[in-house]
GROMACS .gro file of N, CA, C and O in nm:
model
  284
    1UNK      N    1   0.082  -0.119   0.000
    1UNK     CA    2   0.000   0.000   0.000
    1UNK      C    3   0.087   0.126   0.000
    1UNK      O    4   0.190   0.129   0.064
    2UNK      N    5   0.039   0.225  -0.069
    2UNK     CA    6   0.108   0.353  -0.071
    2UNK      C    7   0.034   0.448   0.024
    2UNK      O    8  -0.089   0.442   0.035
    3UNK      N    9   0.109   0.536   0.090
    3UNK     CA   10   0.041   0.634   0.175
    3UNK      C   11  -0.043   0.729   0.089
    3UNK      O   12  -0.008   0.756  -0.027
    4UNK      N   13  -0.150   0.778   0.147
    4UNK     CA   14  -0.237   0.870   0.075
    4UNK      C   15  -0.171   1.005   0.055
    4UNK      O   16  -0.078   1.043   0.124
    5UNK      N   17  -0.219   1.075  -0.042
    5UNK     CA   18  -0.167   1.207  -0.071
    5UNK      C   19  -0.222   1.306   0.031
    5UNK      O   20  -0.342   1.304   0.061
    6UNK      N   21  -0.136   1.391   0.082
    6UNK     CA   22  -0.177   1.492   0.178
    6UNK      C   23  -0.228   1.613   0.102
    6UNK      O   24  -0.161   1.664   0.013
    7UNK      N   25  -0.347   1.656   0.137
    7UNK     CA   26  -0.407   1.773   0.074
    7UNK      C   27  -0.412   1.884   0.177
    7UNK      O   28  -0.468   1.867   0.285
    8UNK      N   29  -0.352   1.996   0.144
    8UNK     CA   30  -0.350   2.110   0.235
    8UNK      C   31  -0.456   2.210   0.192
    8UNK      O   32  -0.459   2.254   0.077
    9UNK      N   33  -0.543   2.244   0.283
    9UNK     CA   34  -0.647   2.343   0.255
    9UNK      C   35  -0.596   2.480   0.297
    9UNK      O   36  -0.550   2.497   0.410
   10UNK      N   37  -0.603   2.573   0.208
   10UNK     CA   38  -0.558   2.709   0.235
   10UNK      C   39  -0.679   2.800   0.228
   10UNK      O   40  -0.746   2.809   0.124
   11UNK      N   41  -0.708   2.864   0.339
   11UNK     CA   42  -0.821   2.955   0.344
   11UNK      C   43  -0.785   3.086   0.274
   11UNK      O   44  -0.682   3.146   0.302
   12UNK      N   45  -0.868   3.126   0.179
   12UNK     CA   46  -0.843   3.250   0.109
   12UNK      C   47  -0.872   3.368   0.202
   12UNK      O   48  -0.969   3.366   0.276
   13UNK      N   49  -0.788   3.469   0.195
   13UNK     CA   50  -0.818   3.591   0.269
   13UNK      C   51  -0.918   3.670   0.188
   13UNK      O   52  -0.904   3.686   0.067
   14UNK      N   53  -1.019   3.717   0.254
   14UNK     CA   54  -1.129   3.786   0.187
   14UNK      C   55  -1.121   3.934   0.222
   14UNK      O   56  -1.118   3.971   0.339
   15UNK      N   57  -1.117   4.016   0.120
   15UNK     CA   58  -1.125   4.159   0.140
   15UNK      C   59  -1.273   4.196   0.131
   15UNK      O   60  -1.336   4.182   0.026
   16UNK      N   61  -1.327   4.242   0.241
   16UNK     CA   62  -1.471   4.269   0.250
   16UNK      C   63  -1.514   4.375   0.149
   16UNK      O   64  -1.619   4.360   0.086
   17UNK      N   65  -1.433   4.477   0.130
   17UNK     CA   66  -1.469   4.582   0.034
   17UNK      C   67  -1.480   4.527  -0.108
   17UNK      O   68  -1.573   4.561  -0.182
   18UNK      N   69  -1.385   4.441  -0.146
   18UNK     CA   70  -1.389   4.381  -0.280
   18UNK      C   71  -1.510   4.289  -0.296
   18UNK      O   72  -1.575   4.288  -0.401
   19UNK      N   73  -1.539   4.212  -0.190
   19UNK     CA   74  -1.653   4.121  -0.195
   19UNK      C   75  -1.783   4.199  -0.214
   19UNK      O   76  -1.866   4.164  -0.298
   20UNK      N   77  -1.799   4.305  -0.137
   20UNK     CA   78  -1.922   4.385  -0.146
   20UNK      C   79  -1.932   4.453  -0.282
   20UNK      O   80  -2.039   4.453  -0.344
   21UNK      N   81  -1.821   4.508  -0.330
   21UNK     CA   82  -1.824   4.576  -0.460
   21UNK      C   83  -1.864   4.481  -0.573
   21UNK      O   84  -1.945   4.516  -0.660
   22UNK      N   85  -1.808   4.361  -0.571
   22UNK     CA   86  -1.841   4.261  -0.673
   22UNK      C   87  -1.989   4.223  -0.667
   22UNK      O   88  -2.056   4.211  -0.770
   23UNK      N   89  -2.040   4.211  -0.548
   23UNK     CA   90  -2.180   4.170  -0.533
   23UNK      C   91  -2.277   4.284  -0.561
   23UNK      O   92  -2.387   4.261  -0.611
   24UNK      N   93  -2.236   4.406  -0.532
   24UNK     CA   94  -2.318   4.522  -0.568
   24UNK      C   95  -2.330   4.530  -0.720
   24UNK      O   96  -2.438   4.556  -0.774
   25UNK      N   97  -2.219   4.507  -0.788
   25UNK     CA   98  -2.221   4.507  -0.934
   25UNK      C   99  -2.316   4.400  -0.988
   25UNK      O  100  -2.395   4.425  -1.079
   26UNK      N  101  -2.311   4.281  -0.929
   26UNK     CA  102  -2.400   4.174  -0.973
   26UNK      C  103  -2.546   4.210  -0.947
   26UNK      O  104  -2.632   4.191  -1.034
   27UNK      N  105  -2.576   4.260  -0.827
   27UNK     CA  106  -2.715   4.292  -0.793
   27UNK      C  107  -2.769   4.407  -0.878
   27UNK      O  108  -2.889   4.411  -0.906
   28UNK      N  109  -2.682   4.499  -0.916
   28UNK     CA  110  -2.725   4.608  -1.004
   28UNK      C  111  -2.768   4.552  -1.139
   28UNK      O  112  -2.872   4.590  -1.193
   29UNK      N  113  -2.690   4.458  -1.192
   29UNK     CA  114  -2.726   4.396  -1.320
   29UNK      C  115  -2.847   4.305  -1.305
   29UNK      O  116  -2.931   4.296  -1.395
   30UNK      N  117  -2.858   4.241  -1.191
   30UNK     CA  118  -2.968   4.147  -1.166
   30UNK      C  119  -3.101   4.219  -1.152
   30UNK      O  120  -3.202   4.176  -1.206
   31UNK      N  121  -3.102   4.330  -1.076
   31UNK     CA  122  -3.226   4.403  -1.049
   31UNK      C  123  -3.211   4.548  -1.092
   31UNK      O  124  -3.250   4.584  -1.200
   32UNK      N  125  -3.154   4.630  -1.005
   32UNK     CA  126  -3.125   4.770  -1.036
   32UNK      C  127  -3.034   4.828  -0.927
   32UNK      O  128  -3.003   4.761  -0.828
   33UNK      N  129  -2.993   4.952  -0.946
   33UNK     CA  130  -2.898   5.015  -0.853
   33UNK      C  131  -2.957   5.034  -0.714
   33UNK      O  132  -2.886   5.022  -0.614
   34UNK      N  133  -3.085   5.063  -0.705
   34UNK     CA  134  -3.148   5.082  -0.573
   34UNK      C  135  -3.147   4.952  -0.493
   34UNK      O  136  -3.124   4.953  -0.371
   35UNK      N  137  -3.172   4.842  -0.560
   35UNK     CA  138  -3.171   4.711  -0.495
   35UNK      C  139  -3.031   4.679  -0.443
   35UNK      O  140  -3.013   4.635  -0.329
   36UNK      N  141  -2.931   4.705  -0.525
   36UNK     CA  142  -2.792   4.681  -0.485
   36UNK      C  143  -2.752   4.773  -0.370
   36UNK      O  144  -2.679   4.732  -0.279
   37UNK      N  145  -2.802   4.894  -0.370
   37UNK     CA  146  -2.770   4.989  -0.263
   37UNK      C  147  -2.828   4.944  -0.130
   37UNK      O  148  -2.767   4.965  -0.025
   38UNK      N  149  -2.945   4.881  -0.132
   38UNK     CA  150  -3.003   4.827  -0.008
   38UNK      C  151  -2.912   4.721   0.052
   38UNK      O  152  -2.891   4.717   0.174
   39UNK      N  153  -2.856   4.637  -0.033
   39UNK     CA  154  -2.761   4.535   0.012
   39UNK      C  155  -2.638   4.601   0.075
   39UNK      O  156  -2.598   4.568   0.186
   40UNK      N  157  -2.580   4.695   0.004
   40UNK     CA  158  -2.458   4.761   0.051
   40UNK      C  159  -2.483   4.836   0.182
   40UNK      O  160  -2.400   4.831   0.273
   41UNK      N  161  -2.594   4.904   0.192
   41UNK     CA  162  -2.626   4.981   0.314
   41UNK      C  163  -2.641   4.888   0.434
   41UNK      O  164  -2.594   4.921   0.544
   42UNK      N  165  -2.703   4.774   0.415
   42UNK     CA  166  -2.721   4.680   0.526
   42UNK      C  167  -2.587   4.623   0.571
   42UNK      O  168  -2.560   4.615   0.691
   43UNK      N  169  -2.503   4.588   0.476
   43UNK     CA  170  -2.370   4.535   0.511
   43UNK      C  171  -2.290   4.642   0.585
   43UNK      O  172  -2.224   4.612   0.685
   44UNK      N  173  -2.295   4.765   0.540
   44UNK     CA  174  -2.222   4.873   0.606
   44UNK      C  175  -2.276   4.900   0.747
   44UNK      O  176  -2.200   4.932   0.838
   45UNK      N  177  -2.405   4.886   0.765
   45UNK     CA  178  -2.465   4.903   0.898
   45UNK      C  179  -2.413   4.796   0.995
   45UNK      O  180  -2.378   4.827   1.109
   46UNK      N  181  -2.406   4.674   0.949
   46UNK     CA  182  -2.353   4.565   1.032
   46UNK      C  183  -2.204   4.588   1.059
   46UNK      O  184  -2.157   4.571   1.171
   47UNK      N  185  -2.133   4.630   0.958
   47UNK     CA  186  -1.990   4.656   0.972
   47UNK      C  187  -1.963   4.765   1.076
   47UNK      O  188  -1.871   4.753   1.158
   48UNK      N  189  -2.043   4.870   1.074
   48UNK     CA  190  -2.026   4.979   1.170
   48UNK      C  191  -2.056   4.932   1.313
   48UNK      O  192  -1.987   4.970   1.408
   49UNK      N  193  -2.158   4.849   1.328
   49UNK     CA  194  -2.193   4.797   1.460
   49UNK      C  195  -2.086   4.701   1.512
   49UNK      O  196  -2.062   4.693   1.634
   50UNK      N  197  -2.019   4.632   1.422
   50UNK     CA  198  -1.919   4.532   1.460
   50UNK      C  199  -1.780   4.592   1.480
   50UNK      O  200  -1.695   4.532   1.547
   51UNK      N  201  -1.754   4.709   1.427
   51UNK     CA  202  -1.620   4.766   1.430
   51UNK      C  203  -1.561   4.784   1.570
   51UNK      O  204  -1.440   4.764   1.586
   52UNK      N  205  -1.636   4.817   1.673
   52UNK     CA  206  -1.575   4.827   1.807
   52UNK      C  207  -1.520   4.694   1.859
   52UNK      O  208  -1.437   4.693   1.949
   53UNK      N  209  -1.564   4.585   1.802
   53UNK     CA  210  -1.520   4.453   1.846
   53UNK      C  211  -1.391   4.407   1.778
   53UNK      O  212  -1.338   4.301   1.809
   54UNK      N  213  -1.341   4.488   1.683
   54UNK     CA  214  -1.218   4.456   1.608
   54UNK      C  215  -1.223   4.320   1.538
   54UNK      O  216  -1.129   4.243   1.543
   55UNK      N  217  -1.333   4.293   1.475
   55UNK     CA  218  -1.350   4.171   1.397
   55UNK      C  219  -1.438   4.200   1.276
   55UNK      O  220  -1.506   4.303   1.273
   56UNK      N  221  -1.432   4.111   1.177
   56UNK     CA  222  -1.515   4.127   1.057
   56UNK      C  223  -1.595   4.001   1.027
   56UNK      O  224  -1.655   3.990   0.922
   57UNK      N  225  -1.596   3.907   1.117
   57UNK     CA  226  -1.661   3.779   1.089
   57UNK      C  227  -1.810   3.794   1.060
   57UNK      O  228  -1.861   3.734   0.966
   58UNK      N  229  -1.880   3.871   1.141
   58UNK     CA  230  -2.024   3.889   1.119
   58UNK      C  231  -2.049   3.964   0.988
   58UNK      O  232  -2.136   3.927   0.911
   59UNK      N  233  -1.971   4.067   0.963
   59UNK     CA  234  -1.988   4.145   0.840
   59UNK      C  235  -1.966   4.059   0.716
   59UNK      O  236  -2.039   4.070   0.618
   60UNK      N  237  -1.865   3.973   0.720
   60UNK     CA  238  -1.839   3.884   0.608
   60UNK      C  239  -1.952   3.784   0.589
   60UNK      O  240  -1.993   3.756   0.476
   61UNK      N  241  -2.004   3.732   0.699
   61UNK     CA  242  -2.117   3.638   0.690
   61UNK      C  243  -2.240   3.707   0.634
   61UNK      O  244  -2.311   3.651   0.548
   62UNK      N  245  -2.267   3.828   0.679
   62UNK     CA  246  -2.383   3.903   0.628
   62UNK      C  247  -2.364   3.933   0.480
   62UNK      O  248  -2.457   3.916   0.401
   63UNK      N  249  -2.243   3.973   0.440
   63UNK     CA  250  -2.218   4.003   0.299
   63UNK      C  251  -2.241   3.881   0.211
   63UNK      O  252  -2.299   3.890   0.104
   64UNK      N  253  -2.198   3.763   0.259
   64UNK     CA  254  -2.216   3.640   0.181
   64UNK      C  255  -2.363   3.598   0.174
   64UNK      O  256  -2.416   3.573   0.066
   65UNK      N  257  -2.424   3.586   0.289
   65UNK     CA  258  -2.555   3.522   0.293
   65UNK      C  259  -2.671   3.616   0.261
   65UNK      O  260  -2.773   3.570   0.209
   66UNK      N  261  -2.656   3.744   0.285
   66UNK     CA  262  -2.758   3.838   0.239
   66UNK      C  263  -2.758   3.842   0.086
   66UNK      O  264  -2.862   3.847   0.023
   67UNK      N  265  -2.638   3.836   0.029
   67UNK     CA  266  -2.627   3.830  -0.117
   67UNK      C  267  -2.699   3.708  -0.171
   67UNK      O  268  -2.776   3.717  -0.269
   68UNK      N  269  -2.677   3.593  -0.111
   68UNK     CA  270  -2.744   3.471  -0.157
   68UNK      C  271  -2.894   3.485  -0.150
   68UNK      O  272  -2.967   3.439  -0.237
   69UNK      N  273  -2.941   3.546  -0.043
   69UNK     CA  274  -3.085   3.565  -0.026
   69UNK      C  275  -3.140   3.659  -0.132
   69UNK      O  276  -3.245   3.634  -0.191
   70UNK      N  277  -3.069   3.767  -0.159
   70UNK     CA  278  -3.118   3.869  -0.253
   70UNK      C  279  -3.102   3.826  -0.399
   70UNK      O  280  -3.178   3.871  -0.485
   71UNK      N  281  -3.004   3.742  -0.426
   71UNK     CA  282  -2.981   3.701  -0.566
   71UNK      C  283  -3.063   3.578  -0.597
   71UNK      O  284  -3.087   3.542  -0.706
   0.00000   0.00000   0.00000
């Protein structure tokens, strides 16, 4: 028997601004600019509330899953 191949998983670093910009562009094409702005405003509201905690985990989750819901 040969040993199995080791697969290393590397987590991509996510830039929240880039993620939101890409998704705003998609939502604008999908619906319209006002719809995309609602998405962006909600993500920014969560980001502002989370900023005193020095983390972005909630903001990133909201950016991902609100987008899925809206698209």
